[in-house]
Coordinates of C-alpha atoms and ligand atoms in Angstrom, one line a residue:
M1 CA 170.1 112.5 122.9
A2 CA 172.8 113.6 125.3
D3 CA 171.8 111.0 128.0
N4 CA 172.0 108.2 125.6
F5 CA 175.3 109.5 124.3
A6 CA 176.7 109.6 127.8
Q7 CA 175.5 106.1 128.4
S8 CA 177.1 104.8 125.2
V9 CA 180.4 106.6 126.0
K10 CA 180.4 105.0 129.5
Q11 CA 179.8 101.5 128.0
Q12 CA 182.7 101.9 125.6
A13 CA 185.1 103.7 128.0
D14 CA 187.7 101.8 130.0
I15 CA 187.8 103.4 133.4
L16 CA 191.1 101.8 134.2
K17 CA 192.7 103.5 131.2
I18 CA 191.1 106.8 131.8
V19 CA 191.9 106.9 135.6
G20 CA 195.3 105.4 134.9
E21 CA 196.2 108.6 133.0
Y22 CA 196.1 110.4 136.3
V23 CA 196.7 107.8 139.0
R24 CA 199.4 105.1 139.1
L25 CA 197.3 102.0 139.6
K26 CA 198.4 98.6 140.8
R27 CA 196.4 95.4 140.6
A28 CA 194.8 94.4 143.9
G29 CA 192.4 91.5 143.3
A30 CA 190.4 90.2 140.4
Q31 CA 188.4 93.4 139.8
N32 CA 190.2 96.0 141.8
Y33 CA 193.2 98.3 141.2
T34 CA 194.5 100.6 143.9
G35 CA 196.7 103.8 143.9
L36 CA 197.2 107.0 145.8
C37 CA 194.0 109.1 145.9
P38 CA 194.2 112.1 143.6
F39 CA 191.5 113.9 145.7
H40 CA 193.1 113.9 149.1
S41 CA 196.7 113.8 150.2
E42 CA 197.8 110.4 151.4
K43 CA 200.9 108.2 151.9
T44 CA 199.4 104.8 151.4
P45 CA 197.0 103.9 148.7
S46 CA 193.3 103.9 149.6
F47 CA 191.9 104.7 146.2
S48 CA 190.3 101.8 144.4
V49 CA 189.1 101.4 140.8
N50 CA 186.7 98.5 140.2
V51 CA 186.8 97.4 136.7
G52 CA 183.7 95.1 136.7
R53 CA 181.4 97.9 137.9
Q54 CA 183.4 100.7 136.3
F55 CA 183.7 103.0 139.3
Y56 CA 186.2 104.3 141.7
Y57 CA 186.1 104.7 145.5
C58 CA 188.5 106.2 148.1
F59 CA 188.5 104.7 151.6
G60 CA 190.2 107.9 152.8
C61 CA 188.0 110.7 151.6
H62 CA 185.1 108.5 150.3
E63 CA 185.1 110.1 146.9
T64 CA 183.3 107.8 144.5
G65 CA 181.7 107.8 141.1
D66 CA 182.1 106.7 137.6
V67 CA 184.4 107.7 134.8
F68 CA 182.6 111.0 134.2
T69 CA 182.6 112.0 137.9
F70 CA 186.3 111.3 137.9
I71 CA 187.0 113.6 135.0
Q72 CA 184.6 116.3 136.3
K73 CA 186.5 116.4 139.6
I74 CA 190.0 116.0 138.4
E75 CA 189.8 118.4 135.4
N76 CA 187.4 120.6 137.2
V77 CA 184.9 120.6 134.3
T78 CA 181.1 120.2 134.0
F79 CA 179.4 116.9 133.2
P80 CA 178.9 117.6 129.5
E81 CA 182.6 118.5 129.3
A82 CA 183.5 115.3 131.1
V83 CA 181.5 113.3 128.7
K84 CA 183.2 115.0 125.8
T85 CA 186.6 114.5 127.3
V86 CA 186.0 110.8 127.8
A87 CA 184.6 110.4 124.3
V88 CA 187.6 112.1 122.8
K89 CA 190.0 109.9 124.9
C90 CA 188.2 106.9 123.6
G91 CA 187.9 108.1 120.0
I92 CA 184.1 108.3 120.0
P93 CA 182.6 110.9 117.6
L94 CA 180.7 113.7 119.4
P95 CA 177.1 114.7 118.8
K96 CA 175.9 118.3 119.3
R97 CA 176.4 119.3 122.9
E98 CA 173.6 120.0 125.4
F99 CA 173.8 121.5 128.9
S100 CA 171.7 121.0 132.0
S101 CA 171.4 124.6 132.9
P102 CA 172.0 128.0 131.1
E103 CA 174.7 128.9 133.7
E104 CA 176.5 125.7 133.0
A105 CA 176.3 126.4 129.3
A106 CA 177.5 130.0 129.8
E107 CA 180.4 128.9 132.0
S108 CA 181.5 126.3 129.6
R109 CA 181.2 128.7 126.7
Q110 CA 183.3 131.2 128.6
R111 CA 186.0 128.7 129.3
A112 CA 186.1 127.5 125.7
K113 CA 186.3 131.1 124.6
L114 CA 189.2 131.9 127.0
I115 CA 191.1 128.8 125.7
E116 CA 190.4 129.9 122.2
L117 CA 191.8 133.4 123.0
H118 CA 194.9 131.9 124.5
E119 CA 195.4 129.7 121.5
I120 CA 195.0 132.6 119.0
A121 CA 197.3 134.8 121.2
T122 CA 200.0 132.0 121.2
G123 CA 199.9 131.8 117.5
W124 CA 200.0 135.5 117.1
F125 CA 203.0 135.8 119.5
E126 CA 204.8 133.1 117.5
Q127 CA 204.1 135.1 114.3
Q128 CA 205.4 138.3 115.9
L129 CA 208.6 136.5 116.9
R130 CA 209.2 135.7 113.2
S131 CA 208.4 139.3 112.1
P132 CA 211.1 142.0 111.7
E133 CA 210.1 143.5 115.1
G134 CA 211.0 140.1 116.7
A135 CA 214.6 140.3 115.6
L136 CA 215.9 141.3 119.0
A137 CA 213.9 138.6 120.7
R138 CA 215.2 136.0 118.2
E139 CA 218.7 137.1 118.9
Y140 CA 218.2 136.7 122.6
L141 CA 216.8 133.2 122.2
T142 CA 219.6 132.2 119.9
G143 CA 222.0 133.5 122.5
R144 CA 220.4 131.2 125.1
G145 CA 221.1 128.3 122.8
L146 CA 217.5 127.8 121.6
S147 CA 217.1 126.3 118.1
D148 CA 214.1 126.9 115.9
E149 CA 212.8 123.4 116.8
G150 CA 213.0 124.3 120.5
I151 CA 211.2 127.5 120.0
A152 CA 208.5 125.7 118.0
K153 CA 208.2 122.9 120.5
F154 CA 207.5 125.3 123.4
R155 CA 205.7 127.7 121.2
I156 CA 207.8 130.6 122.4
G157 CA 206.7 134.0 121.0
Y158 CA 207.1 137.7 121.2
A159 CA 204.8 140.3 122.5
P160 CA 205.6 143.5 120.6
E161 CA 205.7 147.0 122.1
S162 CA 202.2 147.9 120.9
F163 CA 199.5 148.6 123.4
H164 CA 196.6 147.7 121.1
A165 CA 197.9 145.2 118.4
L166 CA 196.8 142.1 120.3
R167 CA 193.4 143.7 121.2
D168 CA 192.9 144.5 117.5
R169 CA 193.7 140.9 116.7
L170 CA 191.3 139.5 119.3
Q171 CA 188.4 142.0 119.0
S172 CA 186.5 140.1 116.4
V173 CA 186.8 136.8 118.5
A174 CA 185.3 137.9 121.8
D175 CA 183.5 140.8 123.5
S176 CA 185.5 143.1 125.7
E177 CA 184.2 141.5 128.9
T178 CA 185.6 138.2 127.9
L179 CA 188.9 139.8 126.8
R180 CA 189.1 141.4 130.2
A181 CA 188.5 138.1 131.9
S182 CA 191.3 136.5 129.8
G183 CA 194.2 138.1 131.8
L184 CA 195.9 139.0 128.5
F185 CA 195.1 142.7 129.0
S186 CA 195.5 145.4 131.6
F187 CA 193.1 148.3 132.2
K188 CA 192.9 151.3 134.5
P189 CA 189.6 151.9 136.3
Q190 CA 188.2 155.3 135.2
E191 CA 186.8 158.0 137.4
D192 CA 183.2 157.2 136.4
G193 CA 183.7 153.6 137.7
S194 CA 184.0 152.0 134.3
P195 CA 186.9 149.6 133.9
G196 CA 188.7 151.7 131.2
P197 CA 190.1 150.6 127.8
L198 CA 192.1 147.4 127.4
Y199 CA 195.7 147.4 126.5
S200 CA 198.3 144.6 126.2
R201 CA 199.6 143.3 129.5
F202 CA 202.7 141.9 127.8
R203 CA 204.8 144.3 125.8
K204 CA 208.3 144.0 124.4
R205 CA 208.5 140.6 126.1
I206 CA 209.3 137.0 125.1
T207 CA 206.3 134.9 125.8
F208 CA 206.3 131.4 127.2
P209 CA 202.9 129.7 127.1
I210 CA 201.8 127.8 130.2
A211 CA 199.6 124.8 129.5
N212 CA 197.3 122.8 131.7
E213 CA 197.7 119.0 132.2
S214 CA 196.0 118.3 128.9
G215 CA 198.2 120.7 126.9
R216 CA 195.7 123.6 126.5
I217 CA 197.3 127.0 126.9
I218 CA 195.8 128.8 129.9
A219 CA 198.3 131.6 130.7
F220 CA 201.7 133.1 129.8
T221 CA 204.9 134.0 131.5
A222 CA 206.7 136.8 129.7
R223 CA 210.4 137.8 130.0
A224 CA 211.3 141.4 129.6
L225 CA 213.7 141.9 126.6
E226 CA 215.2 145.0 128.2
S227 CA 216.4 145.5 131.7
G228 CA 216.0 148.7 133.8
D229 CA 213.2 150.4 135.6
K230 CA 211.2 151.2 132.5
A231 CA 211.0 147.5 131.4
G232 CA 209.2 146.4 134.6
P233 CA 209.8 143.1 136.3
K234 CA 212.1 140.5 134.6
Y235 CA 209.2 138.0 134.4
L236 CA 205.6 139.0 134.2
N237 CA 202.9 136.3 134.6
S238 CA 199.2 136.2 133.6
P239 CA 197.0 137.0 136.6
E240 CA 194.8 134.3 138.0
T241 CA 191.8 133.7 135.9
S242 CA 189.0 131.2 135.7
L243 CA 191.4 129.1 133.6
Y244 CA 194.6 129.6 135.6
T245 CA 195.5 129.2 139.3
K246 CA 199.2 129.6 139.7
G247 CA 199.7 127.1 142.5
N248 CA 197.8 124.4 140.7
V249 CA 199.9 124.3 137.6
L250 CA 203.3 122.7 136.9
F251 CA 205.1 124.1 133.9
N252 CA 205.7 121.4 131.2
L253 CA 203.5 118.7 132.9
D254 CA 201.5 118.3 129.7
K255 CA 204.7 117.2 127.8
A256 CA 206.5 115.6 130.7
R257 CA 203.8 113.4 132.2
Q258 CA 204.4 110.4 130.0
P259 CA 208.3 110.6 130.3
I260 CA 207.8 110.9 134.1
R261 CA 205.8 107.8 134.2
E262 CA 208.3 105.9 132.1
A263 CA 211.3 107.1 134.1
N264 CA 209.4 106.9 137.4
F265 CA 210.9 110.2 138.6
A266 CA 210.5 113.8 137.9
L267 CA 213.2 116.4 137.7
L268 CA 212.2 119.6 139.3
V269 CA 213.8 122.9 138.3
E270 CA 213.0 126.5 139.2
G271 CA 212.5 128.5 136.1
Q272 CA 210.8 127.9 132.7
M273 CA 214.0 128.6 130.8
D274 CA 215.8 125.9 132.9
C275 CA 213.0 123.6 132.2
I276 CA 213.1 124.2 128.4
S277 CA 216.9 123.8 128.2
V278 CA 216.8 120.5 130.1
D279 CA 213.9 119.2 128.0
L280 CA 215.7 120.2 124.7
A281 CA 218.8 118.5 126.0
G282 CA 216.8 115.2 125.9
I283 CA 215.8 114.9 129.6
T284 CA 212.1 115.2 129.0
N285 CA 210.8 114.2 132.5
V286 CA 211.4 117.8 133.7
L287 CA 209.0 120.3 135.4
A288 CA 209.3 123.8 136.6
T289 CA 207.6 125.3 139.7
S290 CA 207.8 128.8 138.1
G291 CA 210.2 130.4 140.4
T292 CA 208.4 129.6 143.7
A293 CA 208.4 126.8 146.3
F294 CA 206.1 123.9 145.7
T295 CA 202.5 124.1 146.7
E296 CA 200.5 121.3 148.2
A297 CA 198.3 121.2 145.1
Q298 CA 201.3 120.8 142.9
V299 CA 202.6 117.9 145.1
R300 CA 199.3 116.2 144.8
L301 CA 199.2 116.8 141.0
L302 CA 202.7 115.3 140.7
S303 CA 201.9 112.3 142.9
R304 CA 199.6 111.0 140.3
Y305 CA 202.6 110.4 138.1
T306 CA 205.5 109.6 140.4
T307 CA 206.6 109.8 144.0
R308 CA 210.3 110.2 143.2
V309 CA 211.8 113.6 142.6
I310 CA 215.2 115.1 141.9
V311 CA 215.3 118.8 142.9
N312 CA 217.7 121.0 141.0
F313 CA 217.1 124.6 142.1
D314 CA 219.5 127.5 141.7
P315 CA 222.3 127.5 144.2
D316 CA 221.6 131.0 145.4
T317 CA 220.0 131.7 148.8
A318 CA 216.5 132.1 147.2
G319 CA 217.0 128.8 145.4
A320 CA 218.2 127.0 148.5
N321 CA 215.2 128.3 150.5
A322 CA 212.8 127.2 147.8
A323 CA 214.5 123.8 147.6
E324 CA 214.2 123.3 151.4
K325 CA 210.5 124.2 151.3
S326 CA 209.9 121.9 148.4
I327 CA 211.8 119.1 150.1
A328 CA 209.7 119.6 153.2
L329 CA 206.4 119.3 151.3
L330 CA 207.5 116.4 149.2
T331 CA 209.0 114.3 152.0
E332 CA 205.9 114.9 154.1
E333 CA 203.9 113.3 151.3
S334 CA 206.3 110.3 151.3
F335 CA 208.2 111.3 148.1
E336 CA 211.7 110.0 147.7
V337 CA 213.6 113.2 147.2
K338 CA 217.1 113.7 145.9
V339 CA 219.0 117.0 145.4
V340 CA 221.5 118.1 142.8
A341 CA 223.9 120.9 143.5
L342 CA 225.7 121.7 140.3
E343 CA 229.4 122.4 140.3
G344 CA 230.5 126.0 139.9
G345 CA 227.2 127.3 141.2
L346 CA 225.5 127.1 137.8
D347 CA 221.8 126.8 137.1
P348 CA 220.7 123.9 134.9
D349 CA 220.4 126.1 131.8
R350 CA 223.9 127.5 131.9
Y351 CA 225.4 124.1 133.1
I352 CA 224.0 122.4 130.0
R353 CA 225.2 125.2 127.7
E354 CA 228.7 125.2 129.1
R355 CA 229.2 121.5 129.8
G356 CA 226.7 119.7 127.6
A357 CA 223.8 117.4 128.2
K358 CA 225.9 114.4 128.9
E359 CA 227.6 116.0 131.9
Y360 CA 224.3 117.2 133.2
G361 CA 223.0 113.7 133.0
A362 CA 226.0 112.5 135.0
A363 CA 225.3 115.2 137.6
L364 CA 221.7 113.9 137.9
R365 CA 222.9 110.4 138.5
A366 CA 225.1 111.7 141.3
A367 CA 222.2 113.4 143.0
R368 CA 222.3 113.0 146.8
R369 CA 219.6 111.9 149.1
H370 CA 217.8 114.9 150.6
Q371 CA 218.9 113.9 154.1
D372 CA 222.6 114.2 153.1
Y373 CA 221.9 117.5 151.3
L374 CA 220.2 118.9 154.3
I375 CA 222.9 117.8 156.8
D376 CA 225.4 119.6 154.6
R377 CA 223.2 122.7 154.4
A378 CA 223.0 122.6 158.2
R379 CA 226.8 122.5 158.4
Q380 CA 227.2 125.4 156.0
L381 CA 224.7 127.5 157.9
F382 CA 226.2 126.8 161.3
P383 CA 229.9 126.0 160.6
Q384 CA 231.2 126.6 164.1
R385 CA 232.1 123.6 166.2
T386 CA 230.6 125.1 169.4
P387 CA 227.8 123.3 171.2
E388 CA 225.5 126.2 170.5
A389 CA 226.1 125.9 166.7
K390 CA 225.5 122.2 166.9
I391 CA 222.2 122.7 168.6
K392 CA 221.2 125.3 165.9
A393 CA 222.2 122.9 163.2
L394 CA 220.1 120.2 164.9
N395 CA 217.1 122.6 165.2
F396 CA 217.4 123.3 161.5
L397 CA 217.2 119.6 160.7
L398 CA 214.6 118.4 163.2
P399 CA 211.5 119.7 161.4
H400 CA 212.7 117.9 158.3
I401 CA 213.3 114.7 160.3
R402 CA 209.8 115.0 161.8
R403 CA 208.2 115.3 158.4
M404 CA 209.3 111.9 157.2
P405 CA 206.4 109.5 157.5
S406 CA 208.6 106.4 158.0
R407 CA 209.8 105.8 161.5
I408 CA 212.8 103.8 160.2
A409 CA 213.8 106.7 157.9
R410 CA 213.5 109.1 160.7
D411 CA 215.8 107.0 162.9
E412 CA 218.3 106.7 160.2
F413 CA 218.2 110.4 159.3
A414 CA 218.8 111.3 163.0
S415 CA 221.7 109.0 163.6
D416 CA 223.3 110.3 160.3
A417 CA 222.8 113.9 161.5
A418 CA 224.2 113.1 164.9
Q419 CA 227.3 111.5 163.5
K420 CA 228.0 114.1 160.9
L421 CA 227.4 117.1 163.2
G422 CA 229.4 115.5 166.0
I423 CA 226.5 115.7 168.4
D424 CA 226.1 113.4 171.4
S425 CA 223.6 110.9 170.0
A426 CA 221.7 110.5 173.3
L427 CA 220.6 114.1 173.0
V428 CA 219.5 113.6 169.4
R429 CA 217.6 110.4 170.3
Q430 CA 215.8 112.3 173.0
E431 CA 214.8 115.0 170.6
L432 CA 213.8 112.4 168.1
K433 CA 211.6 110.5 170.5
E434 CA 209.5 113.6 170.8
A435 CA 209.6 114.2 167.1
A436 CA 208.5 110.6 166.4
A437 CA 205.7 110.9 169.0
K438 CA 204.2 113.9 167.2
R439 CA 203.7 112.0 164.1
R440 CA 200.5 110.1 163.5
D441 CA 199.4 108.0 160.5
S442 CA 195.8 108.8 159.8
I443 CA 193.9 105.7 159.0
T444 CA 190.2 106.1 158.3
P445 CA 188.4 102.9 159.0
A446 CA 185.9 101.7 156.5
S447 CA 182.3 102.1 157.7
A448 CA 181.6 99.0 159.7
L449 CA 179.0 97.0 157.8
T450 CA 178.3 93.4 158.8
R451 CA 179.0 90.7 156.4
A452 CA 175.3 90.0 156.0
E453 CA 174.6 93.7 155.2
Q454 CA 177.4 93.6 152.6
I455 CA 176.1 90.5 150.9
L456 CA 172.5 91.9 150.7
L457 CA 173.8 95.2 149.3
Q458 CA 175.7 93.2 146.7
A459 CA 172.8 90.9 145.9
F460 CA 170.3 93.8 145.3
S461 CA 172.9 95.5 143.2
S462 CA 173.0 92.6 140.8
A463 CA 171.0 92.6 137.5
Q464 CA 167.3 92.1 138.3
N465 CA 167.0 89.1 136.1
S466 CA 169.8 87.3 137.9
E467 CA 169.2 84.3 140.2
I468 CA 170.9 86.1 143.1
Y469 CA 168.6 89.1 142.8
R470 CA 165.5 86.9 142.6
V471 CA 166.5 84.9 145.7
A472 CA 167.2 88.2 147.6
E473 CA 163.9 89.7 146.4
A474 CA 161.9 86.7 147.4
S475 CA 163.4 86.7 150.9
Y476 CA 162.7 90.4 151.2
R477 CA 159.0 89.9 150.4
Q478 CA 158.8 87.1 152.8
H479 CA 160.6 88.8 155.7
E480 CA 159.8 92.5 155.1
A481 CA 159.3 93.2 158.8
D482 CA 162.8 91.9 159.6
F483 CA 164.4 93.9 156.8
A484 CA 162.7 97.0 158.1
K485 CA 164.7 96.6 161.3
M486 CA 168.1 96.9 159.5
R487 CA 170.2 99.9 160.1
A488 CA 168.6 102.9 158.5
D489 CA 171.1 103.8 155.8
V490 CA 171.3 100.2 154.5
R491 CA 167.6 99.9 154.5
D492 CA 167.3 103.1 152.5
I493 CA 169.8 101.8 150.0
L494 CA 168.0 98.5 149.6
T495 CA 164.7 100.4 149.0
Q496 CA 166.3 102.5 146.3
L497 CA 168.1 99.5 144.7
R498 CA 164.8 97.6 144.6
S499 CA 162.9 100.4 142.9
R500 CA 165.6 101.2 140.3
E501 CA 164.9 100.6 136.6
D502 CA 166.4 97.4 135.4
S503 CA 169.1 98.9 133.3
A504 CA 170.1 101.5 135.8
D505 CA 173.6 101.5 137.4
P506 CA 173.2 100.6 141.1
L507 CA 175.5 103.4 142.3
Q508 CA 173.8 106.0 140.1
S509 CA 170.4 105.0 141.3
L510 CA 171.2 106.3 144.8
S511 CA 170.5 109.9 145.4
E512 CA 172.5 110.5 148.6
P513 CA 176.3 110.8 148.3
E514 CA 176.7 109.0 151.7
H515 CA 174.7 106.0 150.3
R516 CA 176.8 105.9 147.1
Q517 CA 180.0 106.0 149.3
L518 CA 178.7 103.1 151.4
L519 CA 177.8 101.0 148.5
A520 CA 181.0 101.7 146.6
G521 CA 182.9 100.7 149.7
V522 CA 181.2 97.3 149.7
F523 CA 182.0 96.8 146.0
V524 CA 185.7 97.4 146.5
S525 CA 186.2 95.8 149.9
V526 CA 184.6 92.5 149.1
H527 CA 187.3 90.8 147.0
G528 CA 186.7 87.9 144.8
A529 CA 183.5 86.5 143.5
E530 CA 179.9 87.8 143.8
P531 CA 177.9 86.2 146.5
R532 CA 176.0 83.0 145.7
P533 CA 172.3 82.3 146.5
E534 CA 173.3 80.3 149.6
N535 CA 175.3 83.3 150.9
V536 CA 172.2 85.4 150.5
E537 CA 170.1 82.8 152.4
E538 CA 172.7 82.9 155.2
A539 CA 172.7 86.7 155.2
V540 CA 168.9 86.8 155.4
A541 CA 169.0 84.4 158.3
T542 CA 171.4 86.7 160.1
I543 CA 169.2 89.7 159.5
R544 CA 166.2 87.7 160.8
R545 CA 168.1 86.5 163.8
T546 CA 169.1 90.1 164.7
S547 CA 165.5 91.2 164.2
L548 CA 164.0 88.4 166.3
E549 CA 166.5 88.9 169.1
Q550 CA 165.6 92.6 169.1
Q551 CA 161.9 91.6 169.1
Q552 CA 162.4 89.3 172.1
R553 CA 164.1 92.1 174.0
D554 CA 161.2 94.4 173.3
L555 CA 158.6 91.8 174.2
R556 CA 160.4 91.0 177.5
A557 CA 160.4 94.7 178.4
A558 CA 156.7 94.9 177.6
L559 CA 156.0 91.7 179.6
Q560 CA 157.7 93.1 182.7
E561 CA 155.6 96.3 182.3
A562 CA 152.3 94.3 181.9
E563 CA 153.1 92.2 185.0
R564 CA 154.0 95.3 187.0
Q565 CA 150.7 96.9 186.0
G566 CA 148.7 93.7 186.6
R567 CA 147.2 93.1 183.1
P568 CA 146.9 89.3 182.9
E569 CA 145.5 89.0 179.4
E570 CA 148.4 91.1 178.0
V571 CA 150.9 89.0 180.0
L572 CA 149.5 85.9 178.3
T573 CA 149.6 87.3 174.8
L574 CA 153.2 88.6 175.3
T575 CA 154.3 85.2 176.8
R576 CA 152.9 83.4 173.7
Q577 CA 154.7 85.9 171.4
I578 CA 158.0 85.4 173.2
H579 CA 157.7 81.7 172.8
E580 CA 156.9 82.1 169.2
A581 CA 160.0 84.3 168.7
A582 CA 162.1 81.8 170.5
R583 CA 160.8 79.0 168.3
M584 CA 161.6 80.9 165.1
L585 CA 165.1 81.6 166.4
R586 CA 165.6 77.9 167.0
E587 CA 164.4 77.2 163.5
L588 CA 167.0 79.6 162.1
D589 CA 169.8 77.7 163.9
Ligands
LIG601 ZN1 190.7 110.1 148.7

């Protein structure tokens, strides 16, 4: 059964290893590891993985769950797909798949089909490149210095001129609706409203597959073999599909992610060809943004692997603008950014071909801090020595200064700029004070539970045959009225924990996401050992004290009312009850 299978996968899976493939984790206590949250953008780590209980929790965005939830969210897949992914990662053989709803099954089938289509298309394009029709394309690639190994590594192919050859190849694999959804074809809507026949989107083009993080091909970018109006744009990309969202993908991340982790920095270039050349030159921690500035989603994706980047964009105006935008986004997310400007105004691909990999490596080592690069850029843009030009240069730099999260770094950047631009530094400091004031570090406080509440939540989360659980359960039965006065969400959680099946995971037994978040927060915030029975007794005493104090306040209010309305019997009863409450309070102390 699928459920049993998921359970057995979960028992065998190591959450630290699975999450660690996406998040850089550091040890933070006996059971906890922390890192930058992959689900929201942040500068200081608030994401925790708890090894003992095999779950994760983020103090920033409160995302929480187990190894399956993690894969579901990060890979954007359904639960069965997540179970499968984890099983594959752990080398557990798969049973037949089952889905919770027909829609889910259909969606998953569609996705699998689209991936299959892309895989077949890739192989077919590769085959076309080797065919006689691919001769011109092969010539072009050889001219760009690409070896057969390089072509094979990046699975570069050729889309022939034919309008229908790819469709003919894929027709037996999927119906026309699925083919249309693949983005591999174009079609012209007909007068009768029908979508019209499918024809190849990519024709007479060299094809570069674009893979997702796990190496599955999900789109293509295709370079025209000929120039001129008839050939269309130089590069043509797949449209966005259910597999492919342009701003969410970094070209080559599937191959580069391990080298990036090892080198602890990523080299960022503009185009796929640059990326391929650099990789084949032996610098394998390289990624391409696909000719545009970075998106926030890409920054977040990258931050799972490193927070250090060297940017090497084309030196033309478009490249410089893209570089500035990327620097802005990256520094805002606390990345350490360096910039390479290659001598002779060359792009990485040509630089490597003309001067070799060794020289390119040397250029990378000489990369300058982004602050220095930007100050030089400001001087290039506003070269005059007039006060007006200096102010313009400063205004160009200020947004970049403001973006840096560290106050010290901002100060340093500003005084560097002041010195190099020859600006009166008092003026800069004034500007900077404002800039600094506008920054704020967002810190989300953990939900304020008392120590007693935390201990009781922990105790009732323990195995039901443990001593700690039995102590807690006995106290609960004895003082149910006091427990009933606890804050509502904690009380609800305790009720659900107490009624769960013995083998059930405490987090999974809670139905409300808010409850799961609260409990997960307790597990990761209480460092060290589980509470002991005497801690539970103290916690119960605290809960009872709070409850009794509340009871006393209520009774006193009722007493006043009874005295005011002149009801002596009630006054007597209430007085006795107040004394009783006071006696119990004294006993507790
Ligand atoms: Zn988060």
